[in-house]
Amino acid sequence: MIVFKKVNDIKLYIEKREKSNPPIAFVPTMGALHRGHISLIDTAKADKLFTVCSIFVNPTQFNNHQDFNKYPITIEKDIYLLEKAGCDVLFLPSAEEIYPDGQKKLAQYDLGYIETILEGKYRPGHFQGVCQVVQRLLEIVQPTVLYLGQKDYQQCMVIDKLINIMKSDIKLNICPTQRETNGLAMSSRNMRLNEAEKIQAQKIHETLQSIKNGLATHDPEELKRTAIDNLSANGFVVDYVEIADAKTLQPIENRDNTSTVVVLIAAYLNEVRLIDNLLITN
Ligand code: AMP
């Protein structure tokens, strides 16, 4: 695996690649890699693409300083995992490389209502930051396919919108959420949970499952209320539990058997904010 730290170096390398080489698959990450991230690399390799991973903890997408400062960094282990997975290139830039003109006057994107609901509502400015870094990375890496995790469901929708705004023909490959055996969605933030909290945190996935099971017979509003009460009784501080149309993220009023539904949860367990979701198809 070749590691680049400078924008100019990776750009030159990509420009000089033989045109007959496989197309580029890109897996942007913030590091502290786990099996969820590696599953994206594995999928890109299985698709026989030239695989570029980036690790950059993007300051502009954090609306909470403590979350940014405490974001886990495990770069040596990350490099080991990427090498083992057969990743071809790692891009490991500094903030100065990504934002050479500073972070004050960056582009703003018209993302519409998607930016004001769910994650957008509870993390103001977050998706602007996501778009700022992803556009920059896409322009540097020039991928054909972008690999993202369903774990960040709304983020996938935002990036899809960004690609439209950019008038780009980059394809999205959204890969399933990898979980611990107890159902907890893998996340770099799980490293900040102690053993007892990791057991407690499985409640989020259990709640998603019980909403899924309850939807055939229960009203969505009632299911959401019960879920919030249950999570709160189990020590979580809930940002939201939503049962929404999977295409629009608008809350559903009743179960319409024709449309795909996504159930989404964001909740704090002590200081750590966890998100997860479950797609319900017919
Ligand atoms: P992050 O490092 O958290 O920004 O995540 C980088 C990419 O990995 C994003 O596309 C995430 O959606 C994806 N990802 C994170 N956790 C998981 C998981 N448990 N399963 C699958 N993909 C994931």
PDB file of C-alpha atoms and ligand atoms in Angstrom:
ATOM      1  CA  MET A   1       0.000   0.000   0.000  1.00  0.00           C
ATOM      2  CA  ILE A   2       1.296   3.448  -0.879  1.00  0.00           C
ATOM      3  CA  VAL A   3       0.684   6.174   1.700  1.00  0.00           C
ATOM      4  CA  PHE A   4       0.307   9.793   0.557  1.00  0.00           C
ATOM      5  CA  LYS A   5       0.154  12.763   2.894  1.00  0.00           C
ATOM      6  CA  LYS A   6       0.281  15.563   0.336  1.00  0.00           C
ATOM      7  CA  VAL A   7      -2.515  16.484  -2.067  1.00  0.00           C
ATOM      8  CA  ASN A   8      -0.082  17.202  -4.905  1.00  0.00           C
ATOM      9  CA  ASP A   9       1.604  13.819  -4.554  1.00  0.00           C
ATOM     10  CA  ILE A  10      -1.562  11.727  -4.635  1.00  0.00           C
ATOM     11  CA  LYS A  11      -2.966  13.854  -7.494  1.00  0.00           C
ATOM     12  CA  LEU A  12       0.170  13.310  -9.552  1.00  0.00           C
ATOM     13  CA  TYR A  13       0.091   9.587  -8.839  1.00  0.00           C
ATOM     14  CA  ILE A  14      -3.558   9.335  -9.916  1.00  0.00           C
ATOM     15  CA  GLU A  15      -2.985  11.427 -13.047  1.00  0.00           C
ATOM     16  CA  LYS A  16      -0.076   9.230 -14.086  1.00  0.00           C
ATOM     17  CA  ARG A  17      -1.889   5.934 -13.605  1.00  0.00           C
ATOM     18  CA  GLU A  18      -2.214   3.888 -16.776  1.00  0.00           C
ATOM     19  CA  LYS A  19      -5.676   4.427 -18.219  1.00  0.00           C
ATOM     20  CA  SER A  20      -5.946   0.650 -18.659  1.00  0.00           C
ATOM     21  CA  ASN A  21      -5.754   0.177 -14.864  1.00  0.00           C
ATOM     22  CA  PRO A  22      -8.932  -0.745 -12.955  1.00  0.00           C
ATOM     23  CA  PRO A  23     -11.228   2.173 -12.046  1.00  0.00           C
ATOM     24  CA  ILE A  24     -10.788   3.784  -8.643  1.00  0.00           C
ATOM     25  CA  ALA A  25     -12.913   2.798  -5.660  1.00  0.00           C
ATOM     26  CA  PHE A  26     -12.807   5.322  -2.836  1.00  0.00           C
ATOM     27  CA  VAL A  27     -13.490   4.673   0.850  1.00  0.00           C
ATOM     28  CA  PRO A  28     -13.345   7.906   2.879  1.00  0.00           C
ATOM     29  CA  THR A  29     -13.025   7.397   6.645  1.00  0.00           C
ATOM     30  CA  MET A  30     -12.064   9.167   9.835  1.00  0.00           C
ATOM     31  CA  GLY A  31      -9.858   6.284  10.932  1.00  0.00           C
ATOM     32  CA  ALA A  32      -9.976   4.205  14.124  1.00  0.00           C
ATOM     33  CA  LEU A  33     -10.819   1.493  11.653  1.00  0.00           C
ATOM     34  CA  HIS A  34     -12.930  -1.545  12.483  1.00  0.00           C
ATOM     35  CA  ARG A  35     -14.553  -4.406  10.604  1.00  0.00           C
ATOM     36  CA  GLY A  36     -17.255  -2.041   9.298  1.00  0.00           C
ATOM     37  CA  HIS A  37     -14.699   0.088   7.469  1.00  0.00           C
ATOM     38  CA  ILE A  38     -12.760  -2.945   6.294  1.00  0.00           C
ATOM     39  CA  SER A  39     -15.950  -4.462   4.853  1.00  0.00           C
ATOM     40  CA  LEU A  40     -16.057  -1.477   2.465  1.00  0.00           C
ATOM     41  CA  ILE A  41     -12.451  -2.120   1.400  1.00  0.00           C
ATOM     42  CA  ASP A  42     -13.234  -5.837   1.007  1.00  0.00           C
ATOM     43  CA  THR A  43     -16.233  -5.055  -1.200  1.00  0.00           C
ATOM     44  CA  ALA A  44     -14.207  -2.678  -3.380  1.00  0.00           C
ATOM     45  CA  LYS A  45     -11.458  -5.302  -3.744  1.00  0.00           C
ATOM     46  CA  ALA A  46     -14.038  -8.003  -4.531  1.00  0.00           C
ATOM     47  CA  ASP A  47     -15.339  -5.638  -7.249  1.00  0.00           C
ATOM     48  CA  LYS A  48     -11.767  -5.715  -8.615  1.00  0.00           C
ATOM     49  CA  LEU A  49     -11.262  -1.972  -8.302  1.00  0.00           C
ATOM     50  CA  PHE A  50      -8.151   0.004  -7.446  1.00  0.00           C
ATOM     51  CA  THR A  51      -8.906   0.885  -3.852  1.00  0.00           C
ATOM     52  CA  VAL A  52      -8.081   4.215  -2.243  1.00  0.00           C
ATOM     53  CA  CYS A  53      -8.890   4.818   1.429  1.00  0.00           C
ATOM     54  CA  SER A  54      -8.587   8.178   3.170  1.00  0.00           C
ATOM     55  CA  ILE A  55      -8.222   8.826   6.871  1.00  0.00           C
ATOM     56  CA  PHE A  56      -9.000  12.365   7.916  1.00  0.00           C
ATOM     57  CA  VAL A  57     -10.812  13.490  11.039  1.00  0.00           C
ATOM     58  CA  ASN A  58     -12.615  16.399   9.442  1.00  0.00           C
ATOM     59  CA  PRO A  59     -12.890  19.306  11.902  1.00  0.00           C
ATOM     60  CA  THR A  60     -15.627  21.089   9.927  1.00  0.00           C
ATOM     61  CA  GLN A  61     -18.180  18.323  10.436  1.00  0.00           C
ATOM     62  CA  PHE A  62     -17.954  18.329  14.246  1.00  0.00           C
ATOM     63  CA  ASN A  63     -20.384  20.628  15.989  1.00  0.00           C
ATOM     64  CA  ASN A  64     -19.127  19.474  19.380  1.00  0.00           C
ATOM     65  CA  HIS A  65     -15.515  20.242  20.351  1.00  0.00           C
ATOM     66  CA  GLN A  66     -15.320  17.468  22.898  1.00  0.00           C
ATOM     67  CA  ASP A  67     -16.452  14.895  20.332  1.00  0.00           C
ATOM     68  CA  PHE A  68     -13.714  16.124  17.962  1.00  0.00           C
ATOM     69  CA  ASN A  69     -11.005  16.222  20.631  1.00  0.00           C
ATOM     70  CA  LYS A  70     -11.887  12.756  21.907  1.00  0.00           C
ATOM     71  CA  TYR A  71     -12.200  11.166  18.479  1.00  0.00           C
ATOM     72  CA  PRO A  72     -10.059   7.994  18.660  1.00  0.00           C
ATOM     73  CA  ILE A  73      -6.851   7.878  16.621  1.00  0.00           C
ATOM     74  CA  THR A  74      -5.204   4.492  16.003  1.00  0.00           C
ATOM     75  CA  ILE A  75      -3.192   5.149  12.873  1.00  0.00           C
ATOM     76  CA  GLU A  76      -0.653   2.321  13.136  1.00  0.00           C
ATOM     77  CA  LYS A  77      -3.338  -0.291  13.623  1.00  0.00           C
ATOM     78  CA  ASP A  78      -5.330   1.313  10.778  1.00  0.00           C
ATOM     79  CA  ILE A  79      -2.390   0.976   8.397  1.00  0.00           C
ATOM     80  CA  TYR A  80      -1.936  -2.653   9.435  1.00  0.00           C
ATOM     81  CA  LEU A  81      -5.644  -3.428   8.810  1.00  0.00           C
ATOM     82  CA  LEU A  82      -5.635  -1.667   5.432  1.00  0.00           C
ATOM     83  CA  GLU A  83      -2.454  -3.488   4.315  1.00  0.00           C
ATOM     84  CA  LYS A  84      -3.992  -6.788   5.369  1.00  0.00           C
ATOM     85  CA  ALA A  85      -7.175  -6.017   3.412  1.00  0.00           C
ATOM     86  CA  GLY A  86      -5.138  -5.283   0.264  1.00  0.00           C
ATOM     87  CA  CYS A  87      -5.957  -1.575   0.084  1.00  0.00           C
ATOM     88  CA  ASP A  88      -3.857  -0.010  -2.702  1.00  0.00           C
ATOM     89  CA  VAL A  89      -3.485   3.590  -1.542  1.00  0.00           C
ATOM     90  CA  LEU A  90      -3.989   5.387   1.756  1.00  0.00           C
ATOM     91  CA  PHE A  91      -4.436   9.153   1.721  1.00  0.00           C
ATOM     92  CA  LEU A  92      -3.575  10.610   5.121  1.00  0.00           C
ATOM     93  CA  PRO A  93      -3.688  14.398   4.820  1.00  0.00           C
ATOM     94  CA  SER A  94      -3.366  17.131   7.438  1.00  0.00           C
ATOM     95  CA  ALA A  95      -6.068  19.794   7.876  1.00  0.00           C
ATOM     96  CA  GLU A  96      -3.775  22.272   6.077  1.00  0.00           C
ATOM     97  CA  GLU A  97      -3.654  19.992   3.029  1.00  0.00           C
ATOM     98  CA  ILE A  98      -7.430  19.687   2.899  1.00  0.00           C
ATOM     99  CA  TYR A  99      -8.204  23.312   3.746  1.00  0.00           C
ATOM    100  CA  PRO A 100      -5.202  25.326   2.494  1.00  0.00           C
ATOM    101  CA  ASP A 101      -7.174  28.589   2.775  1.00  0.00           C
ATOM    102  CA  GLY A 102      -8.395  27.873   6.286  1.00  0.00           C
ATOM    103  CA  GLN A 103     -11.793  26.678   7.487  1.00  0.00           C
ATOM    104  CA  LYS A 104     -13.677  29.960   7.641  1.00  0.00           C
ATOM    105  CA  LYS A 105     -14.784  30.600   4.064  1.00  0.00           C
ATOM    106  CA  LEU A 106     -15.680  27.153   2.819  1.00  0.00           C
ATOM    107  CA  ALA A 107     -18.440  26.352   0.300  1.00  0.00           C
ATOM    108  CA  GLN A 108     -22.010  26.104   1.536  1.00  0.00           C
ATOM    109  CA  TYR A 109     -24.374  23.634  -0.093  1.00  0.00           C
ATOM    110  CA  ASP A 110     -28.098  23.819  -0.718  1.00  0.00           C
ATOM    111  CA  LEU A 111     -29.081  20.451   0.686  1.00  0.00           C
ATOM    112  CA  GLY A 112     -32.763  21.268   1.214  1.00  0.00           C
ATOM    113  CA  TYR A 113     -34.854  19.817   4.020  1.00  0.00           C
ATOM    114  CA  ILE A 114     -32.551  16.800   4.465  1.00  0.00           C
ATOM    115  CA  GLU A 115     -30.200  19.101   6.336  1.00  0.00           C
ATOM    116  CA  THR A 116     -32.776  20.235   8.868  1.00  0.00           C
ATOM    117  CA  ILE A 117     -34.105  16.864  10.036  1.00  0.00           C
ATOM    118  CA  LEU A 118     -32.729  14.054  12.240  1.00  0.00           C
ATOM    119  CA  GLU A 119     -28.895  14.280  12.264  1.00  0.00           C
ATOM    120  CA  GLY A 120     -29.121  17.702  10.617  1.00  0.00           C
ATOM    121  CA  LYS A 121     -31.419  18.993  13.357  1.00  0.00           C
ATOM    122  CA  TYR A 122     -29.318  17.675  16.235  1.00  0.00           C
ATOM    123  CA  ARG A 123     -25.931  18.408  14.658  1.00  0.00           C
ATOM    124  CA  PRO A 124     -26.311  21.817  12.986  1.00  0.00           C
ATOM    125  CA  GLY A 125     -23.675  22.380  10.309  1.00  0.00           C
ATOM    126  CA  HIS A 126     -22.606  18.733  10.352  1.00  0.00           C
ATOM    127  CA  PHE A 127     -23.693  17.945   6.807  1.00  0.00           C
ATOM    128  CA  GLN A 128     -22.157  21.153   5.434  1.00  0.00           C
ATOM    129  CA  GLY A 129     -18.865  19.900   6.885  1.00  0.00           C
ATOM    130  CA  VAL A 130     -19.417  16.451   5.397  1.00  0.00           C
ATOM    131  CA  CYS A 131     -20.001  17.989   1.954  1.00  0.00           C
ATOM    132  CA  GLN A 132     -16.966  20.284   2.270  1.00  0.00           C
ATOM    133  CA  VAL A 133     -14.614  17.407   2.958  1.00  0.00           C
ATOM    134  CA  VAL A 134     -16.204  14.900   0.592  1.00  0.00           C
ATOM    135  CA  GLN A 135     -16.205  17.289  -2.371  1.00  0.00           C
ATOM    136  CA  ARG A 136     -12.535  18.097  -1.737  1.00  0.00           C
ATOM    137  CA  LEU A 137     -11.615  14.416  -1.424  1.00  0.00           C
ATOM    138  CA  LEU A 138     -13.580  13.429  -4.534  1.00  0.00           C
ATOM    139  CA  GLU A 139     -11.818  16.125  -6.559  1.00  0.00           C
ATOM    140  CA  ILE A 140      -8.448  14.832  -5.362  1.00  0.00           C
ATOM    141  CA  VAL A 141      -9.057  11.080  -5.667  1.00  0.00           C
ATOM    142  CA  GLN A 142     -11.258  11.134  -8.818  1.00  0.00           C
ATOM    143  CA  PRO A 143     -13.012   7.848  -8.058  1.00  0.00           C
ATOM    144  CA  THR A 144     -15.434   5.960 -10.283  1.00  0.00           C
ATOM    145  CA  VAL A 145     -17.230   4.383  -7.326  1.00  0.00           C
ATOM    146  CA  LEU A 146     -17.632   5.701  -3.794  1.00  0.00           C
ATOM    147  CA  TYR A 147     -18.159   3.102  -1.049  1.00  0.00           C
ATOM    148  CA  LEU A 148     -20.233   4.199   1.941  1.00  0.00           C
ATOM    149  CA  GLY A 149     -21.784   2.418   4.917  1.00  0.00           C
ATOM    150  CA  GLN A 150     -25.532   2.197   5.502  1.00  0.00           C
ATOM    151  CA  LYS A 151     -24.685   2.800   9.174  1.00  0.00           C
ATOM    152  CA  ASP A 152     -24.711   6.531   8.286  1.00  0.00           C
ATOM    153  CA  TYR A 153     -27.976   6.388   6.379  1.00  0.00           C
ATOM    154  CA  GLN A 154     -28.727  10.103   6.158  1.00  0.00           C
ATOM    155  CA  GLN A 155     -25.101  10.834   5.270  1.00  0.00           C
ATOM    156  CA  CYS A 156     -25.465   8.515   2.247  1.00  0.00           C
ATOM    157  CA  MET A 157     -28.482  10.567   1.136  1.00  0.00           C
ATOM    158  CA  VAL A 158     -26.567  13.822   1.629  1.00  0.00           C
ATOM    159  CA  ILE A 159     -23.592  12.564  -0.377  1.00  0.00           C
ATOM    160  CA  ASP A 160     -25.915  11.362  -3.120  1.00  0.00           C
ATOM    161  CA  LYS A 161     -27.279  14.926  -3.228  1.00  0.00           C
ATOM    162  CA  LEU A 162     -23.736  16.365  -3.224  1.00  0.00           C
ATOM    163  CA  ILE A 163     -22.821  14.216  -6.224  1.00  0.00           C
ATOM    164  CA  ASN A 164     -25.872  15.640  -8.003  1.00  0.00           C
ATOM    165  CA  ILE A 165     -24.912  19.199  -7.049  1.00  0.00           C
ATOM    166  CA  MET A 166     -21.400  18.505  -8.375  1.00  0.00           C
ATOM    167  CA  LYS A 167     -22.978  17.172 -11.608  1.00  0.00           C
ATOM    168  CA  SER A 168     -20.696  14.200 -11.207  1.00  0.00           C
ATOM    169  CA  ASP A 169     -21.286  10.667 -12.435  1.00  0.00           C
ATOM    170  CA  ILE A 170     -19.567   8.970  -9.490  1.00  0.00           C
ATOM    171  CA  LYS A 171     -21.497   5.851  -8.507  1.00  0.00           C
ATOM    172  CA  LEU A 172     -22.461   5.116  -4.913  1.00  0.00           C
ATOM    173  CA  ASN A 173     -22.119   1.667  -3.420  1.00  0.00           C
ATOM    174  CA  ILE A 174     -23.872   1.571  -0.048  1.00  0.00           C
ATOM    175  CA  CYS A 175     -22.703  -1.397   2.014  1.00  0.00           C
ATOM    176  CA  PRO A 176     -24.539  -3.109   4.885  1.00  0.00           C
ATOM    177  CA  THR A 177     -23.869  -2.202   8.516  1.00  0.00           C
ATOM    178  CA  GLN A 178     -21.427  -4.543  10.253  1.00  0.00           C
ATOM    179  CA  ARG A 179     -22.362  -5.427  13.815  1.00  0.00           C
ATOM    180  CA  GLU A 180     -20.893  -6.985  16.926  1.00  0.00           C
ATOM    181  CA  THR A 181     -22.376 -10.378  17.814  1.00  0.00           C
ATOM    182  CA  ASN A 182     -24.742  -8.669  20.266  1.00  0.00           C
ATOM    183  CA  GLY A 183     -26.111  -6.467  17.458  1.00  0.00           C
ATOM    184  CA  LEU A 184     -24.258  -3.268  18.361  1.00  0.00           C
ATOM    185  CA  ALA A 185     -23.366  -1.446  15.130  1.00  0.00           C
ATOM    186  CA  MET A 186     -19.603  -1.146  14.808  1.00  0.00           C
ATOM    187  CA  SER A 187     -18.405   2.413  15.227  1.00  0.00           C
ATOM    188  CA  SER A 188     -15.131   4.131  16.028  1.00  0.00           C
ATOM    189  CA  ARG A 189     -16.970   5.826  18.887  1.00  0.00           C
ATOM    190  CA  ASN A 190     -17.596   2.412  20.507  1.00  0.00           C
ATOM    191  CA  MET A 191     -13.946   2.571  21.606  1.00  0.00           C
ATOM    192  CA  ARG A 192     -15.046   5.203  24.088  1.00  0.00           C
ATOM    193  CA  LEU A 193     -17.518   2.779  25.721  1.00  0.00           C
ATOM    194  CA  ASN A 194     -16.485   0.611  28.658  1.00  0.00           C
ATOM    195  CA  GLU A 195     -17.444  -3.088  28.753  1.00  0.00           C
ATOM    196  CA  ALA A 196     -20.675  -2.487  30.694  1.00  0.00           C
ATOM    197  CA  GLU A 197     -21.675   0.294  28.289  1.00  0.00           C
ATOM    198  CA  LYS A 198     -20.999  -1.951  25.278  1.00  0.00           C
ATOM    199  CA  ILE A 199     -23.527  -4.421  26.679  1.00  0.00           C
ATOM    200  CA  GLN A 200     -25.973  -1.618  27.452  1.00  0.00           C
ATOM    201  CA  ALA A 201     -25.526  -0.219  23.928  1.00  0.00           C
ATOM    202  CA  GLN A 202     -26.986  -3.345  22.302  1.00  0.00           C
ATOM    203  CA  LYS A 203     -30.357  -1.963  23.434  1.00  0.00           C
ATOM    204  CA  ILE A 204     -30.305   0.361  20.406  1.00  0.00           C
ATOM    205  CA  HIS A 205     -30.316  -2.521  17.950  1.00  0.00           C
ATOM    206  CA  GLU A 206     -32.872  -4.408  20.063  1.00  0.00           C
ATOM    207  CA  THR A 207     -35.118  -1.351  19.913  1.00  0.00           C
ATOM    208  CA  LEU A 208     -34.770  -1.122  16.116  1.00  0.00           C
ATOM    209  CA  GLN A 209     -35.712  -4.797  15.881  1.00  0.00           C
ATOM    210  CA  SER A 210     -38.713  -4.452  18.150  1.00  0.00           C
ATOM    211  CA  ILE A 211     -39.988  -1.508  16.114  1.00  0.00           C
ATOM    212  CA  LYS A 212     -39.572  -3.608  12.979  1.00  0.00           C
ATOM    213  CA  ASN A 213     -41.549  -6.451  14.572  1.00  0.00           C
ATOM    214  CA  GLY A 214     -44.203  -4.095  15.918  1.00  0.00           C
ATOM    215  CA  LEU A 215     -44.889  -2.196  12.698  1.00  0.00           C
ATOM    216  CA  ALA A 216     -47.327  -4.737  11.273  1.00  0.00           C
ATOM    217  CA  THR A 217     -49.694  -4.299  14.196  1.00  0.00           C
ATOM    218  CA  HIS A 218     -48.862  -0.993  15.887  1.00  0.00           C
ATOM    219  CA  ASP A 219     -49.101   2.659  15.081  1.00  0.00           C
ATOM    220  CA  PRO A 220     -45.675   4.279  14.350  1.00  0.00           C
ATOM    221  CA  GLU A 221     -46.280   7.096  16.875  1.00  0.00           C
ATOM    222  CA  GLU A 222     -46.972   4.572  19.607  1.00  0.00           C
ATOM    223  CA  LEU A 223     -43.886   2.531  18.684  1.00  0.00           C
ATOM    224  CA  LYS A 224     -41.679   5.644  18.772  1.00  0.00           C
ATOM    225  CA  ARG A 225     -43.052   6.686  22.178  1.00  0.00           C
ATOM    226  CA  THR A 226     -42.485   3.223  23.639  1.00  0.00           C
ATOM    227  CA  ALA A 227     -38.967   3.087  22.176  1.00  0.00           C
ATOM    228  CA  ILE A 228     -38.008   6.479  23.637  1.00  0.00           C
ATOM    229  CA  ASP A 229     -39.439   5.501  27.047  1.00  0.00           C
ATOM    230  CA  ASN A 230     -37.573   2.186  26.961  1.00  0.00           C
ATOM    231  CA  LEU A 231     -34.251   3.681  25.929  1.00  0.00           C
ATOM    232  CA  SER A 232     -34.582   6.443  28.522  1.00  0.00           C
ATOM    233  CA  ALA A 233     -35.369   3.872  31.228  1.00  0.00           C
ATOM    234  CA  ASN A 234     -32.186   2.062  30.193  1.00  0.00           C
ATOM    235  CA  GLY A 235     -29.937   5.073  30.711  1.00  0.00           C
ATOM    236  CA  PHE A 236     -29.922   6.636  27.236  1.00  0.00           C
ATOM    237  CA  VAL A 237     -30.571  10.264  26.440  1.00  0.00           C
ATOM    238  CA  VAL A 238     -32.445  10.042  23.162  1.00  0.00           C
ATOM    239  CA  ASP A 239     -32.049  12.590  20.367  1.00  0.00           C
ATOM    240  CA  TYR A 240     -34.584  10.866  18.113  1.00  0.00           C
ATOM    241  CA  VAL A 241     -36.330   7.662  17.200  1.00  0.00           C
ATOM    242  CA  GLU A 242     -37.864   7.978  13.744  1.00  0.00           C
ATOM    243  CA  ILE A 243     -39.796   5.669  11.455  1.00  0.00           C
ATOM    244  CA  ALA A 244     -39.502   7.131   7.988  1.00  0.00           C
ATOM    245  CA  ASP A 245     -39.901   6.554   4.294  1.00  0.00           C
ATOM    246  CA  ALA A 246     -36.506   5.199   3.221  1.00  0.00           C
ATOM    247  CA  LYS A 247     -36.372   7.439   0.120  1.00  0.00           C
ATOM    248  CA  THR A 248     -37.438  10.756   1.632  1.00  0.00           C
ATOM    249  CA  LEU A 249     -36.759  10.317   5.375  1.00  0.00           C
ATOM    250  CA  GLN A 250     -40.196  11.790   6.034  1.00  0.00           C
ATOM    251  CA  PRO A 251     -41.949  10.201   9.042  1.00  0.00           C
ATOM    252  CA  ILE A 252     -44.576   7.641   8.093  1.00  0.00           C
ATOM    253  CA  GLU A 253     -48.019   7.814   9.637  1.00  0.00           C
ATOM    254  CA  ASN A 254     -48.887   4.206   9.016  1.00  0.00           C
ATOM    255  CA  ARG A 255     -47.274   1.180   7.480  1.00  0.00           C
ATOM    256  CA  ASP A 256     -47.767   1.370   3.759  1.00  0.00           C
ATOM    257  CA  ASN A 257     -46.713  -1.999   2.397  1.00  0.00           C
ATOM    258  CA  THR A 258     -45.456  -0.617  -0.869  1.00  0.00           C
ATOM    259  CA  SER A 259     -42.686   1.651   0.377  1.00  0.00           C
ATOM    260  CA  THR A 260     -39.424   0.780   2.088  1.00  0.00           C
ATOM    261  CA  VAL A 261     -39.174   2.054   5.627  1.00  0.00           C
ATOM    262  CA  VAL A 262     -36.103   2.996   7.630  1.00  0.00           C
ATOM    263  CA  VAL A 263     -36.067   3.147  11.408  1.00  0.00           C
ATOM    264  CA  LEU A 264     -33.410   5.462  12.801  1.00  0.00           C
ATOM    265  CA  ILE A 265     -32.138   6.073  16.312  1.00  0.00           C
ATOM    266  CA  ALA A 266     -29.645   8.547  17.770  1.00  0.00           C
ATOM    267  CA  ALA A 267     -29.001   8.469  21.500  1.00  0.00           C
ATOM    268  CA  TYR A 268     -26.326   9.292  24.010  1.00  0.00           C
ATOM    269  CA  LEU A 269     -24.964   6.665  26.348  1.00  0.00           C
ATOM    270  CA  ASN A 270     -23.234   8.851  28.906  1.00  0.00           C
ATOM    271  CA  GLU A 271     -20.922  11.030  26.790  1.00  0.00           C
ATOM    272  CA  VAL A 272     -20.964   8.913  23.652  1.00  0.00           C
ATOM    273  CA  ARG A 273     -23.488   9.582  20.909  1.00  0.00           C
ATOM    274  CA  LEU A 274     -24.540   6.454  19.021  1.00  0.00           C
ATOM    275  CA  ILE A 275     -26.567   6.164  15.822  1.00  0.00           C
ATOM    276  CA  ASP A 276     -28.040   3.163  14.082  1.00  0.00           C
ATOM    277  CA  ASN A 277     -30.790   2.293  11.625  1.00  0.00           C
ATOM    278  CA  LEU A 278     -32.650  -0.619  10.126  1.00  0.00           C
ATOM    279  CA  LEU A 279     -34.188  -0.882   6.676  1.00  0.00           C
ATOM    280  CA  ILE A 280     -37.498  -2.670   6.409  1.00  0.00           C
ATOM    281  CA  THR A 281     -38.246  -3.952   2.939  1.00  0.00           C
ATOM    282  CA  ASN A 282     -41.192  -6.072   1.910  1.00  0.00           C
TER     283      ASN A 282
HETATM  284  P1  AMP B   1     -16.357   7.024   9.586  1.00  0.00           P
HETATM  285  O1  AMP B   1     -14.911   6.665   9.763  1.00  0.00           O
HETATM  286  O2  AMP B   1     -17.184   6.768  10.807  1.00  0.00           O
HETATM  287  O3  AMP B   1     -16.552   8.395   9.001  1.00  0.00           O
HETATM  288  O4  AMP B   1     -16.935   6.007   8.518  1.00  0.00           O
HETATM  289  C1  AMP B   1     -16.348   5.866   7.246  1.00  0.00           C
HETATM  290  C2  AMP B   1     -17.265   5.016   6.387  1.00  0.00           C
HETATM  291  O5  AMP B   1     -17.415   3.726   6.990  1.00  0.00           O
HETATM  292  C3  AMP B   1     -18.671   5.617   6.249  1.00  0.00           C
HETATM  293  O6  AMP B   1     -19.132   5.405   4.924  1.00  0.00           O
HETATM  294  C4  AMP B   1     -19.450   4.807   7.240  1.00  0.00           C
HETATM  295  O7  AMP B   1     -20.829   4.743   6.958  1.00  0.00           O
HETATM  296  C5  AMP B   1     -18.793   3.441   7.129  1.00  0.00           C
HETATM  297  N1  AMP B   1     -19.054   2.664   8.333  1.00  0.00           N
HETATM  298  C6  AMP B   1     -18.876   3.059   9.620  1.00  0.00           C
HETATM  299  N2  AMP B   1     -19.279   2.083  10.467  1.00  0.00           N
HETATM  300  C7  AMP B   1     -19.732   1.073   9.700  1.00  0.00           C
HETATM  301  C8  AMP B   1     -20.301  -0.212   9.981  1.00  0.00           C
HETATM  302  N3  AMP B   1     -20.496  -0.639  11.232  1.00  0.00           N
HETATM  303  N4  AMP B   1     -20.647  -1.009   8.943  1.00  0.00           N
HETATM  304  C9  AMP B   1     -20.461  -0.579   7.655  1.00  0.00           C
HETATM  305  N5  AMP B   1     -19.944   0.618   7.322  1.00  0.00           N
HETATM  306  C10 AMP B   1     -19.589   1.433   8.328  1.00  0.00           C
END
